[in-house]
mmCIF file with all atom_site columns, C-alpha atoms in Angstrom:
data_model
loop_
_atom_site.group_PDB
_atom_site.id
_atom_site.type_symbol
_atom_site.label_atom_id
_atom_site.label_alt_id
_atom_site.label_comp_id
_atom_site.label_asym_id
_atom_site.label_entity_id
_atom_site.label_seq_id
_atom_site.pdbx_PDB_ins_code
_atom_site.Cartn_x
_atom_site.Cartn_y
_atom_site.Cartn_z
_atom_site.occupancy
_atom_site.B_iso_or_equiv
_atom_site.pdbx_formal_charge
_atom_site.auth_seq_id
_atom_site.auth_comp_id
_atom_site.auth_asym_id
_atom_site.auth_atom_id
_atom_site.pdbx_PDB_model_num
ATOM 1   C CA . ASP A 1 1   ? 52.626 -4.130  106.264 1.00 0.00 ? 984  ASP A CA 1
ATOM 2   C CA . PHE A 1 2   ? 50.678 -1.568  104.284 1.00 0.00 ? 985  PHE A CA 1
ATOM 3   C CA . ILE A 1 3   ? 50.920 1.698   102.379 1.00 0.00 ? 986  ILE A CA 1
ATOM 4   C CA . TYR A 1 4   ? 49.384 4.699   104.129 1.00 0.00 ? 987  TYR A CA 1
ATOM 5   C CA . VAL A 1 5   ? 47.847 7.552   102.124 1.00 0.00 ? 988  VAL A CA 1
ATOM 6   C CA . GLU A 1 6   ? 48.628 10.721  104.081 1.00 0.00 ? 989  GLU A CA 1
ATOM 7   C CA . LYS A 1 7   ? 46.717 13.062  101.780 1.00 0.00 ? 990  LYS A CA 1
ATOM 8   C CA . GLU A 1 8   ? 44.350 12.647  98.850  1.00 0.00 ? 991  GLU A CA 1
ATOM 9   C CA . ALA A 1 9   ? 46.278 11.194  95.931  1.00 0.00 ? 992  ALA A CA 1
ATOM 10  C CA . GLU A 1 10  ? 46.366 9.226   92.729  1.00 0.00 ? 993  GLU A CA 1
ATOM 11  C CA . VAL A 1 11  ? 48.334 5.979   93.162  1.00 0.00 ? 994  VAL A CA 1
ATOM 12  C CA . TRP A 1 12  ? 50.282 4.022   90.546  1.00 0.00 ? 995  TRP A CA 1
ATOM 13  C CA . VAL A 1 13  ? 52.295 0.778   90.443  1.00 0.00 ? 996  VAL A CA 1
ATOM 14  C CA . SER A 1 14  ? 55.095 -0.386  88.160  1.00 0.00 ? 997  SER A CA 1
ATOM 15  C CA . LEU A 1 15  ? 56.700 -3.820  87.996  1.00 0.00 ? 998  LEU A CA 1
ATOM 16  C CA . LEU A 1 16  ? 60.452 -3.528  88.600  1.00 0.00 ? 999  LEU A CA 1
ATOM 17  C CA . SER A 1 17  ? 61.559 -7.152  88.526  1.00 0.00 ? 1000 SER A CA 1
ATOM 18  C CA . GLU A 1 18  ? 60.315 -10.728 88.783  1.00 0.00 ? 1001 GLU A CA 1
ATOM 19  C CA . LYS A 1 19  ? 62.276 -13.866 89.554  1.00 0.00 ? 1002 LYS A CA 1
ATOM 20  C CA . SER A 1 20  ? 59.472 -16.360 89.958  1.00 0.00 ? 1003 SER A CA 1
ATOM 21  C CA . LEU A 1 21  ? 58.826 -19.684 88.283  1.00 0.00 ? 1004 LEU A CA 1
ATOM 22  C CA . PHE A 1 22  ? 55.099 -19.091 88.768  1.00 0.00 ? 1005 PHE A CA 1
ATOM 23  C CA . SER A 1 23  ? 52.611 -17.043 86.754  1.00 0.00 ? 1006 SER A CA 1
ATOM 24  C CA . ASN A 1 24  ? 51.451 -14.805 89.594  1.00 0.00 ? 1007 ASN A CA 1
ATOM 25  C CA . ALA A 1 25  ? 48.812 -12.098 89.840  1.00 0.00 ? 1008 ALA A CA 1
ATOM 26  C CA . LEU A 1 26  ? 49.025 -9.058  92.116  1.00 0.00 ? 1009 LEU A CA 1
ATOM 27  C CA . GLY A 1 27  ? 45.978 -7.582  93.810  1.00 0.00 ? 1010 GLY A CA 1
ATOM 28  C CA . TYR A 1 28  ? 45.387 -4.745  96.275  1.00 0.00 ? 1011 TYR A CA 1
ATOM 29  C CA . PHE A 1 29  ? 42.712 -3.698  98.727  1.00 0.00 ? 1012 PHE A CA 1
ATOM 30  C CA . CYS A 1 30  ? 41.837 -0.772  100.969 1.00 0.00 ? 1013 CYS A CA 1
ATOM 31  C CA . TYR A 1 31  ? 41.088 -1.380  104.605 1.00 0.00 ? 1014 TYR A CA 1
ATOM 32  C CA . THR A 1 32  ? 41.011 0.038   108.090 1.00 0.00 ? 1015 THR A CA 1
ATOM 33  C CA . GLU A 1 33  ? 42.515 -1.346  111.273 1.00 0.00 ? 1016 GLU A CA 1
ATOM 34  C CA . GLY A 1 34  ? 40.592 -4.311  112.610 1.00 0.00 ? 1017 GLY A CA 1
ATOM 35  C CA . MET A 1 35  ? 39.057 -5.403  109.299 1.00 0.00 ? 1018 MET A CA 1
ATOM 36  C CA . SER A 1 36  ? 39.083 -9.109  108.543 1.00 0.00 ? 1019 SER A CA 1
ATOM 37  C CA . LYS A 1 37  ? 40.107 -10.792 105.310 1.00 0.00 ? 1020 LYS A CA 1
ATOM 38  C CA . ASN A 1 38  ? 36.437 -11.466 104.562 1.00 0.00 ? 1021 ASN A CA 1
ATOM 39  C CA . ASP A 1 39  ? 35.613 -7.747  104.725 1.00 0.00 ? 1022 ASP A CA 1
ATOM 40  C CA . ILE A 1 40  ? 37.978 -6.500  102.025 1.00 0.00 ? 1023 ILE A CA 1
ATOM 41  C CA . SER A 1 41  ? 37.167 -5.880  98.366  1.00 0.00 ? 1024 SER A CA 1
ATOM 42  C CA . GLU A 1 42  ? 40.166 -6.911  96.307  1.00 0.00 ? 1025 GLU A CA 1
ATOM 43  C CA . ILE A 1 43  ? 41.056 -5.440  92.912  1.00 0.00 ? 1026 ILE A CA 1
ATOM 44  C CA . ILE A 1 44  ? 43.621 -6.984  90.564  1.00 0.00 ? 1027 ILE A CA 1
ATOM 45  C CA . ALA A 1 45  ? 46.381 -4.482  89.759  1.00 0.00 ? 1028 ALA A CA 1
ATOM 46  C CA . LEU A 1 46  ? 48.687 -6.709  87.688  1.00 0.00 ? 1029 LEU A CA 1
ATOM 47  C CA . PRO A 1 47  ? 46.988 -9.793  86.221  1.00 0.00 ? 1030 PRO A CA 1
ATOM 48  C CA . HIS A 1 48  ? 50.367 -11.261 85.246  1.00 0.00 ? 1031 HIS A CA 1
ATOM 49  C CA . THR A 1 49  ? 53.504 -10.269 87.151  1.00 0.00 ? 1032 THR A CA 1
ATOM 50  C CA . LYS A 1 50  ? 55.859 -10.979 84.285  1.00 0.00 ? 1033 LYS A CA 1
ATOM 51  C CA . ILE A 1 51  ? 57.734 -8.216  82.464  1.00 0.00 ? 1034 ILE A CA 1
ATOM 52  C CA . ALA A 1 52  ? 56.788 -8.413  78.800  1.00 0.00 ? 1035 ALA A CA 1
ATOM 53  C CA . LEU A 1 53  ? 59.516 -8.401  76.168  1.00 0.00 ? 1036 LEU A CA 1
ATOM 54  C CA . ILE A 1 54  ? 56.971 -7.383  73.534  1.00 0.00 ? 1037 ILE A CA 1
ATOM 55  C CA . LYS A 1 55  ? 54.591 -4.487  74.219  1.00 0.00 ? 1038 LYS A CA 1
ATOM 56  C CA . GLU A 1 56  ? 51.529 -6.393  73.026  1.00 0.00 ? 1039 GLU A CA 1
ATOM 57  C CA . MET A 1 57  ? 52.234 -9.211  75.502  1.00 0.00 ? 1040 MET A CA 1
ATOM 58  C CA . GLY A 1 58  ? 51.787 -7.204  78.704  1.00 0.00 ? 1041 GLY A CA 1
ATOM 59  C CA . LEU A 1 59  ? 53.401 -4.665  81.013  1.00 0.00 ? 1042 LEU A CA 1
ATOM 60  C CA . GLN A 1 60  ? 56.933 -3.581  80.191  1.00 0.00 ? 1043 GLN A CA 1
ATOM 61  C CA . LYS A 1 61  ? 59.532 -1.919  82.391  1.00 0.00 ? 1044 LYS A CA 1
ATOM 62  C CA . GLY A 1 62  ? 58.826 1.771   82.794  1.00 0.00 ? 1045 GLY A CA 1
ATOM 63  C CA . GLU A 1 63  ? 55.051 1.340   82.388  1.00 0.00 ? 1046 GLU A CA 1
ATOM 64  C CA . TYR A 1 64  ? 52.727 2.202   85.268  1.00 0.00 ? 1047 TYR A CA 1
ATOM 65  C CA . VAL A 1 65  ? 49.194 1.097   86.097  1.00 0.00 ? 1048 VAL A CA 1
ATOM 66  C CA . LYS A 1 66  ? 46.888 3.549   87.847  1.00 0.00 ? 1049 LYS A CA 1
ATOM 67  C CA . LEU A 1 67  ? 45.040 2.065   90.819  1.00 0.00 ? 1050 LEU A CA 1
ATOM 68  C CA . LYS A 1 68  ? 41.434 2.873   91.679  1.00 0.00 ? 1051 LYS A CA 1
ATOM 69  C CA . TYR A 1 69  ? 39.936 3.460   95.105  1.00 0.00 ? 1052 TYR A CA 1
ATOM 70  C CA . MET A 1 70  ? 36.743 1.546   95.818  1.00 0.00 ? 1053 MET A CA 1
ATOM 71  C CA . ASN A 1 71  ? 34.335 3.670   97.829  1.00 0.00 ? 1054 ASN A CA 1
ATOM 72  C CA . PRO A 1 72  ? 33.094 1.415   100.658 1.00 0.00 ? 1055 PRO A CA 1
ATOM 73  C CA . VAL A 1 73  ? 29.659 3.092   100.667 1.00 0.00 ? 1056 VAL A CA 1
ATOM 74  C CA . THR A 1 74  ? 28.856 3.435   96.964  1.00 0.00 ? 1057 THR A CA 1
ATOM 75  C CA . LYS A 1 75  ? 31.028 0.480   95.829  1.00 0.00 ? 1058 LYS A CA 1
ATOM 76  C CA . LYS A 1 76  ? 32.127 2.646   92.901  1.00 0.00 ? 1059 LYS A CA 1
ATOM 77  C CA . LEU A 1 77  ? 35.714 3.103   91.741  1.00 0.00 ? 1060 LEU A CA 1
ATOM 78  C CA . GLN A 1 78  ? 37.299 6.531   92.160  1.00 0.00 ? 1061 GLN A CA 1
ATOM 79  C CA . ASP A 1 79  ? 40.489 7.995   90.672  1.00 0.00 ? 1062 ASP A CA 1
ATOM 80  C CA . LYS A 1 80  ? 41.795 9.380   93.959  1.00 0.00 ? 1063 LYS A CA 1
ATOM 81  C CA . PHE A 1 81  ? 42.460 7.687   97.289  1.00 0.00 ? 1064 PHE A CA 1
ATOM 82  C CA . PRO A 1 82  ? 41.254 9.732   100.274 1.00 0.00 ? 1065 PRO A CA 1
ATOM 83  C CA . ALA A 1 83  ? 43.615 10.687  103.085 1.00 0.00 ? 1066 ALA A CA 1
ATOM 84  C CA . GLY A 1 84  ? 43.804 8.036   105.790 1.00 0.00 ? 1067 GLY A CA 1
ATOM 85  C CA . THR A 1 85  ? 43.446 5.079   103.421 1.00 0.00 ? 1068 THR A CA 1
ATOM 86  C CA . ARG A 1 86  ? 45.486 1.945   104.043 1.00 0.00 ? 1069 ARG A CA 1
ATOM 87  C CA . ILE A 1 87  ? 46.461 -0.042  100.943 1.00 0.00 ? 1070 ILE A CA 1
ATOM 88  C CA . GLY A 1 88  ? 47.285 -3.713  101.383 1.00 0.00 ? 1071 GLY A CA 1
ATOM 89  C CA . TRP A 1 89  ? 48.523 -6.249  98.843  1.00 0.00 ? 1072 TRP A CA 1
ATOM 90  C CA . VAL A 1 90  ? 47.859 -9.869  97.917  1.00 0.00 ? 1073 VAL A CA 1
ATOM 91  C CA . LEU A 1 91  ? 49.881 -12.125 95.634  1.00 0.00 ? 1074 LEU A CA 1
ATOM 92  C CA . HIS A 1 92  ? 48.045 -14.993 93.950  1.00 0.00 ? 1075 HIS A CA 1
ATOM 93  C CA . ARG A 1 93  ? 50.647 -17.638 93.242  1.00 0.00 ? 1076 ARG A CA 1
ATOM 94  C CA . SER A 1 94  ? 49.999 -19.186 89.816  1.00 0.00 ? 1077 SER A CA 1
ATOM 95  C CA . GLY A 1 95  ? 46.896 -17.000 89.638  1.00 0.00 ? 1078 GLY A CA 1
ATOM 96  C CA . PHE A 1 96  ? 47.326 -16.104 85.968  1.00 0.00 ? 1079 PHE A CA 1
ATOM 97  C CA . GLN A 1 97  ? 46.089 -18.702 83.508  1.00 0.00 ? 1080 GLN A CA 1
ATOM 98  C CA . SER A 1 98  ? 48.084 -18.448 80.301  1.00 0.00 ? 1081 SER A CA 1
ATOM 99  C CA . LEU A 1 99  ? 45.643 -20.391 78.130  1.00 0.00 ? 1082 LEU A CA 1
ATOM 100 C CA . THR A 1 100 ? 42.659 -18.192 78.979  1.00 0.00 ? 1083 THR A CA 1
ATOM 101 C CA . SER A 1 101 ? 44.461 -14.961 80.073  1.00 0.00 ? 1084 SER A CA 1
ATOM 102 C CA . LYS A 1 102 ? 42.235 -14.956 83.154  1.00 0.00 ? 1085 LYS A CA 1
ATOM 103 C CA . VAL A 1 103 ? 43.007 -14.649 86.887  1.00 0.00 ? 1086 VAL A CA 1
ATOM 104 C CA . ASN A 1 104 ? 41.886 -16.974 89.646  1.00 0.00 ? 1087 ASN A CA 1
ATOM 105 C CA . LYS A 1 105 ? 42.827 -17.446 93.311  1.00 0.00 ? 1088 LYS A CA 1
ATOM 106 C CA . GLY A 1 106 ? 45.876 -19.526 92.453  1.00 0.00 ? 1089 GLY A CA 1
ATOM 107 C CA . THR A 1 107 ? 47.491 -22.223 94.576  1.00 0.00 ? 1090 THR A CA 1
ATOM 108 C CA . TYR A 1 108 ? 48.228 -19.830 97.459  1.00 0.00 ? 1091 TYR A CA 1
ATOM 109 C CA . GLN A 1 109 ? 47.232 -16.291 98.422  1.00 0.00 ? 1092 GLN A CA 1
ATOM 110 C CA . PHE A 1 110 ? 49.947 -14.362 100.270 1.00 0.00 ? 1093 PHE A CA 1
ATOM 111 C CA . TYR A 1 111 ? 49.060 -11.063 101.945 1.00 0.00 ? 1094 TYR A CA 1
ATOM 112 C CA . SER A 1 112 ? 50.998 -8.025  103.097 1.00 0.00 ? 1095 SER A CA 1
ATOM 113 C CA . ASN A 1 113 ? 48.960 -8.400  106.284 1.00 0.00 ? 1096 ASN A CA 1
ATOM 114 C CA . ASN A 1 114 ? 50.944 -11.208 107.926 1.00 0.00 ? 1097 ASN A CA 1
ATOM 115 C CA . GLU A 1 115 ? 48.052 -12.405 110.077 1.00 0.00 ? 1098 GLU A CA 1
ATOM 116 C CA . TRP A 1 116 ? 46.159 -13.549 106.982 1.00 0.00 ? 1099 TRP A CA 1
ATOM 117 C CA . ASN A 1 117 ? 48.915 -15.776 105.606 1.00 0.00 ? 1100 ASN A CA 1
ATOM 118 C CA . PRO A 1 118 ? 48.585 -19.579 105.780 1.00 0.00 ? 1101 PRO A CA 1
ATOM 119 C CA . GLU A 1 119 ? 51.767 -20.487 107.696 1.00 0.00 ? 1102 GLU A CA 1
ATOM 120 C CA . LYS A 1 120 ? 51.697 -21.241 111.401 1.00 0.00 ? 1103 LYS A CA 1
ATOM 121 C CA . ASN A 1 121 ? 54.863 -19.321 112.282 1.00 0.00 ? 1104 ASN A CA 1
ATOM 122 C CA . LYS A 1 122 ? 56.847 -17.772 109.423 1.00 0.00 ? 1105 LYS A CA 1
ATOM 123 C CA . LYS A 1 123 ? 54.064 -15.613 108.056 1.00 0.00 ? 1106 LYS A CA 1
ATOM 124 C CA . ASN A 1 124 ? 55.869 -12.637 106.524 1.00 0.00 ? 1107 ASN A CA 1
ATOM 125 C CA . HIS A 1 125 ? 55.779 -12.437 102.708 1.00 0.00 ? 1108 HIS A CA 1
ATOM 126 C CA . THR A 1 126 ? 56.629 -8.787  101.999 1.00 0.00 ? 1109 THR A CA 1
ATOM 127 C CA . ALA A 1 127 ? 59.502 -6.347  102.326 1.00 0.00 ? 1110 ALA A CA 1
ATOM 128 C CA . ILE A 1 128 ? 58.534 -2.667  102.114 1.00 0.00 ? 1111 ILE A CA 1
ATOM 129 C CA . PHE A 1 129 ? 61.101 0.114   102.100 1.00 0.00 ? 1112 PHE A CA 1
ATOM 130 C CA . THR A 1 130 ? 61.998 3.495   100.686 1.00 0.00 ? 1113 THR A CA 1
ATOM 131 C CA . THR A 1 131 ? 65.151 4.232   98.691  1.00 0.00 ? 1114 THR A CA 1
ATOM 132 C CA . ASP A 1 132 ? 67.502 7.127   99.353  1.00 0.00 ? 1115 ASP A CA 1
ATOM 133 C CA . LYS A 1 133 ? 65.587 9.107   96.700  1.00 0.00 ? 1116 LYS A CA 1
ATOM 134 C CA . GLY A 1 134 ? 62.256 8.505   98.385  1.00 0.00 ? 1117 GLY A CA 1
ATOM 135 C CA . ASN A 1 135 ? 60.892 5.820   96.057  1.00 0.00 ? 1118 ASN A CA 1
ATOM 136 C CA . LEU A 1 136 ? 58.593 3.287   97.701  1.00 0.00 ? 1119 LEU A CA 1
ATOM 137 C CA . ILE A 1 137 ? 59.445 -0.334  96.827  1.00 0.00 ? 1120 ILE A CA 1
ATOM 138 C CA . ILE A 1 138 ? 57.617 -3.552  97.745  1.00 0.00 ? 1121 ILE A CA 1
ATOM 139 C CA . GLY A 1 139 ? 58.962 -7.078  97.330  1.00 0.00 ? 1122 GLY A CA 1
ATOM 140 C CA . PHE A 1 140 ? 56.876 -10.261 97.572  1.00 0.00 ? 1123 PHE A CA 1
ATOM 141 C CA . GLU A 1 141 ? 57.833 -13.837 98.423  1.00 0.00 ? 1124 GLU A CA 1
ATOM 142 C CA . ASP A 1 142 ? 55.692 -16.397 96.542  1.00 0.00 ? 1125 ASP A CA 1
ATOM 143 C CA . VAL A 1 143 ? 56.886 -19.617 98.196  1.00 0.00 ? 1126 VAL A CA 1
ATOM 144 C CA . TYR A 1 144 ? 55.205 -21.083 101.271 1.00 0.00 ? 1127 TYR A CA 1
ATOM 145 C CA . ASN A 1 145 ? 57.634 -20.049 104.020 1.00 0.00 ? 1128 ASN A CA 1
ATOM 146 C CA . GLU A 1 146 ? 57.523 -23.354 105.884 1.00 0.00 ? 1129 GLU A CA 1
ATOM 147 C CA . ALA A 1 147 ? 58.298 -25.385 102.755 1.00 0.00 ? 1130 ALA A CA 1
ATOM 148 C CA . LEU A 1 148 ? 61.643 -27.206 102.591 1.00 0.00 ? 1131 LEU A CA 1
ATOM 149 C CA . LEU A 1 149 ? 63.092 -25.016 99.804  1.00 0.00 ? 1132 LEU A CA 1
ATOM 150 C CA . ALA A 1 150 ? 61.716 -21.676 101.017 1.00 0.00 ? 1133 ALA A CA 1
ATOM 151 C CA . ASP A 1 151 ? 64.245 -18.815 100.992 1.00 0.00 ? 1134 ASP A CA 1
ATOM 152 C CA . GLY A 1 152 ? 62.097 -15.924 102.287 1.00 0.00 ? 1135 GLY A CA 1
ATOM 153 C CA . ASP A 1 153 ? 63.989 -13.318 100.241 1.00 0.00 ? 1136 ASP A CA 1
ATOM 154 C CA . CYS A 1 154 ? 60.859 -11.413 99.089  1.00 0.00 ? 1137 CYS A CA 1
ATOM 155 C CA . ASN A 1 155 ? 62.247 -10.774 95.598  1.00 0.00 ? 1138 ASN A CA 1
ATOM 156 C CA . ASP A 1 156 ? 59.963 -12.952 93.476  1.00 0.00 ? 1139 ASP A CA 1
ATOM 157 C CA . VAL A 1 157 ? 57.859 -9.914  92.545  1.00 0.00 ? 1140 VAL A CA 1
ATOM 158 C CA . VAL A 1 158 ? 59.223 -6.395  93.122  1.00 0.00 ? 1141 VAL A CA 1
ATOM 159 C CA . PHE A 1 159 ? 57.198 -3.292  92.305  1.00 0.00 ? 1142 PHE A CA 1
ATOM 160 C CA . HIS A 1 160 ? 57.288 0.483   92.763  1.00 0.00 ? 1143 HIS A CA 1
ATOM 161 C CA . VAL A 1 161 ? 54.390 2.450   94.265  1.00 0.00 ? 1144 VAL A CA 1
ATOM 162 C CA . ALA A 1 162 ? 54.163 6.041   93.036  1.00 0.00 ? 1145 ALA A CA 1
ATOM 163 C CA . SER A 1 163 ? 51.668 8.779   93.854  1.00 0.00 ? 1146 SER A CA 1
ATOM 164 C CA . TYR A 1 164 ? 50.572 12.238  92.827  1.00 0.00 ? 1147 TYR A CA 1
ATOM 165 C CA . PRO A 1 165 ? 51.275 14.332  94.845  1.00 0.00 ? 1148 PRO A CA 1
ATOM 166 C CA . GLN A 1 166 ? 54.629 12.562  95.074  1.00 0.00 ? 1149 GLN A CA 1
ATOM 167 C CA . ASP A 1 167 ? 54.857 12.648  98.875  1.00 0.00 ? 1150 ASP A CA 1
ATOM 168 C CA . ALA A 1 168 ? 51.284 11.480  99.533  1.00 0.00 ? 1151 ALA A CA 1
ATOM 169 C CA . VAL A 1 169 ? 51.974 7.806   100.342 1.00 0.00 ? 1152 VAL A CA 1
ATOM 170 C CA . LYS A 1 170 ? 54.276 6.310   102.967 1.00 0.00 ? 1153 LYS A CA 1
ATOM 171 C CA . ALA A 1 171 ? 55.355 2.840   103.992 1.00 0.00 ? 1154 ALA A CA 1
ATOM 172 C CA . LYS A 1 172 ? 54.323 1.683   107.447 1.00 0.00 ? 1155 LYS A CA 1
ATOM 173 C CA . THR A 1 173 ? 57.999 1.036   108.173 1.00 0.00 ? 1156 THR A CA 1
ATOM 174 C CA . GLU A 1 174 ? 60.962 2.582   106.408 1.00 0.00 ? 1157 GLU A CA 1
ATOM 175 C CA . ILE A 1 175 ? 64.364 0.886   106.192 1.00 0.00 ? 1158 ILE A CA 1
ATOM 176 C CA . PRO A 1 176 ? 67.017 3.584   105.707 1.00 0.00 ? 1159 PRO A CA 1
ATOM 177 C CA . GLY A 1 177 ? 70.160 3.380   103.634 1.00 0.00 ? 1160 GLY A CA 1
ATOM 178 C CA . VAL A 1 178 ? 68.885 1.629   100.503 1.00 0.00 ? 1161 VAL A CA 1
ATOM 179 C CA . SER A 1 179 ? 70.218 3.384   97.424  1.00 0.00 ? 1162 SER A CA 1
ATOM 180 C CA . GLU A 1 180 ? 68.774 3.630   93.939  1.00 0.00 ? 1163 GLU A CA 1
ATOM 181 C CA . GLU A 1 181 ? 72.005 2.072   92.655  1.00 0.00 ? 1164 GLU A CA 1
ATOM 182 C CA . GLU A 1 182 ? 71.465 -1.051  94.757  1.00 0.00 ? 1165 GLU A CA 1
ATOM 183 C CA . ILE A 1 183 ? 67.946 -1.452  93.384  1.00 0.00 ? 1166 ILE A CA 1
ATOM 184 C CA . GLU A 1 184 ? 69.190 -1.004  89.820  1.00 0.00 ? 1167 GLU A CA 1
ATOM 185 C CA . GLU A 1 185 ? 72.021 -3.498  90.279  1.00 0.00 ? 1168 GLU A CA 1
ATOM 186 C CA . GLU A 1 186 ? 69.682 -6.089  91.785  1.00 0.00 ? 1169 GLU A CA 1
ATOM 187 C CA . ASN A 1 187 ? 67.203 -5.769  88.955  1.00 0.00 ? 1170 ASN A CA 1
ATOM 188 C CA . HIS A 1 188 ? 69.725 -5.491  86.076  1.00 0.00 ? 1171 HIS A CA 1
ATOM 189 C CA . SER A 1 189 ? 67.971 -2.249  85.398  1.00 0.00 ? 1172 SER A CA 1
ATOM 190 C CA . LYS A 1 190 ? 69.576 -1.071  82.195  1.00 0.00 ? 1173 LYS A CA 1
ATOM 191 C CA . GLU A 1 191 ? 66.188 -1.909  80.725  1.00 0.00 ? 1174 GLU A CA 1
ATOM 192 C CA . ASN A 1 192 ? 64.556 0.480   83.203  1.00 0.00 ? 1175 ASN A CA 1
ATOM 193 C CA . ASP A 1 193 ? 65.432 3.415   80.946  1.00 0.00 ? 1176 ASP A CA 1
ATOM 194 C CA . ALA A 1 194 ? 62.330 2.654   78.885  1.00 0.00 ? 1177 ALA A CA 1
ATOM 195 C CA . GLU A 1 195 ? 59.873 5.475   78.362  1.00 0.00 ? 1178 GLU A CA 1
ATOM 196 C CA . THR A 1 196 ? 57.379 5.737   81.216  1.00 0.00 ? 1179 THR A CA 1
ATOM 197 C CA . THR A 1 197 ? 53.757 5.164   80.220  1.00 0.00 ? 1180 THR A CA 1
ATOM 198 C CA . TRP A 1 198 ? 50.589 5.074   82.322  1.00 0.00 ? 1181 TRP A CA 1
ATOM 199 C CA . LYS A 1 199 ? 47.570 2.818   82.268  1.00 0.00 ? 1182 LYS A CA 1
ATOM 200 C CA . ASP A 1 200 ? 44.348 2.649   84.303  1.00 0.00 ? 1183 ASP A CA 1
ATOM 201 C CA . VAL A 1 201 ? 43.168 -0.439  86.165  1.00 0.00 ? 1184 VAL A CA 1
ATOM 202 C CA . GLY A 1 202 ? 40.000 -1.599  84.435  1.00 0.00 ? 1185 GLY A CA 1
#
């Protein structure tokens, strides 16, 4: 699964909910069809996928992080993603180190590209859909799917992908009929009324 940029755009992410026991990190990458895992250049979007209760401790609900596009030729970061870009995602389970506030590979790396995941059969770790108001939501599963206690519900890390222009990005597959109210109920989103703020990656 991936996000497709239909026209040049700025892209942002916001953490909606997290239900994980692990200190995860969320990364993203741009790629084209046929690229291998070794060919991508990953950038960390959210070093710690925990919603902070105190502003100084990290990202709070309602805050967005602006993603950067890495030009494959110049290797420089750009503010806008060109039309035709595919954006993929990787979750580093236990990738955030609390003592040092640094990110490493973690115990597992789970990708939105199912072929790159470590399981033999049950490889899917993401759910991507749009709400009835057109908001693009991605959920990640951070447990090895073939483990005994795996539930595969893809709600350990849930985030919103926004763009400017608003209609510039699309999910590869859309699941109709999901309402904003269902998302809010699932995430106990009374706290989602916080003032929206914006931050740049890097």
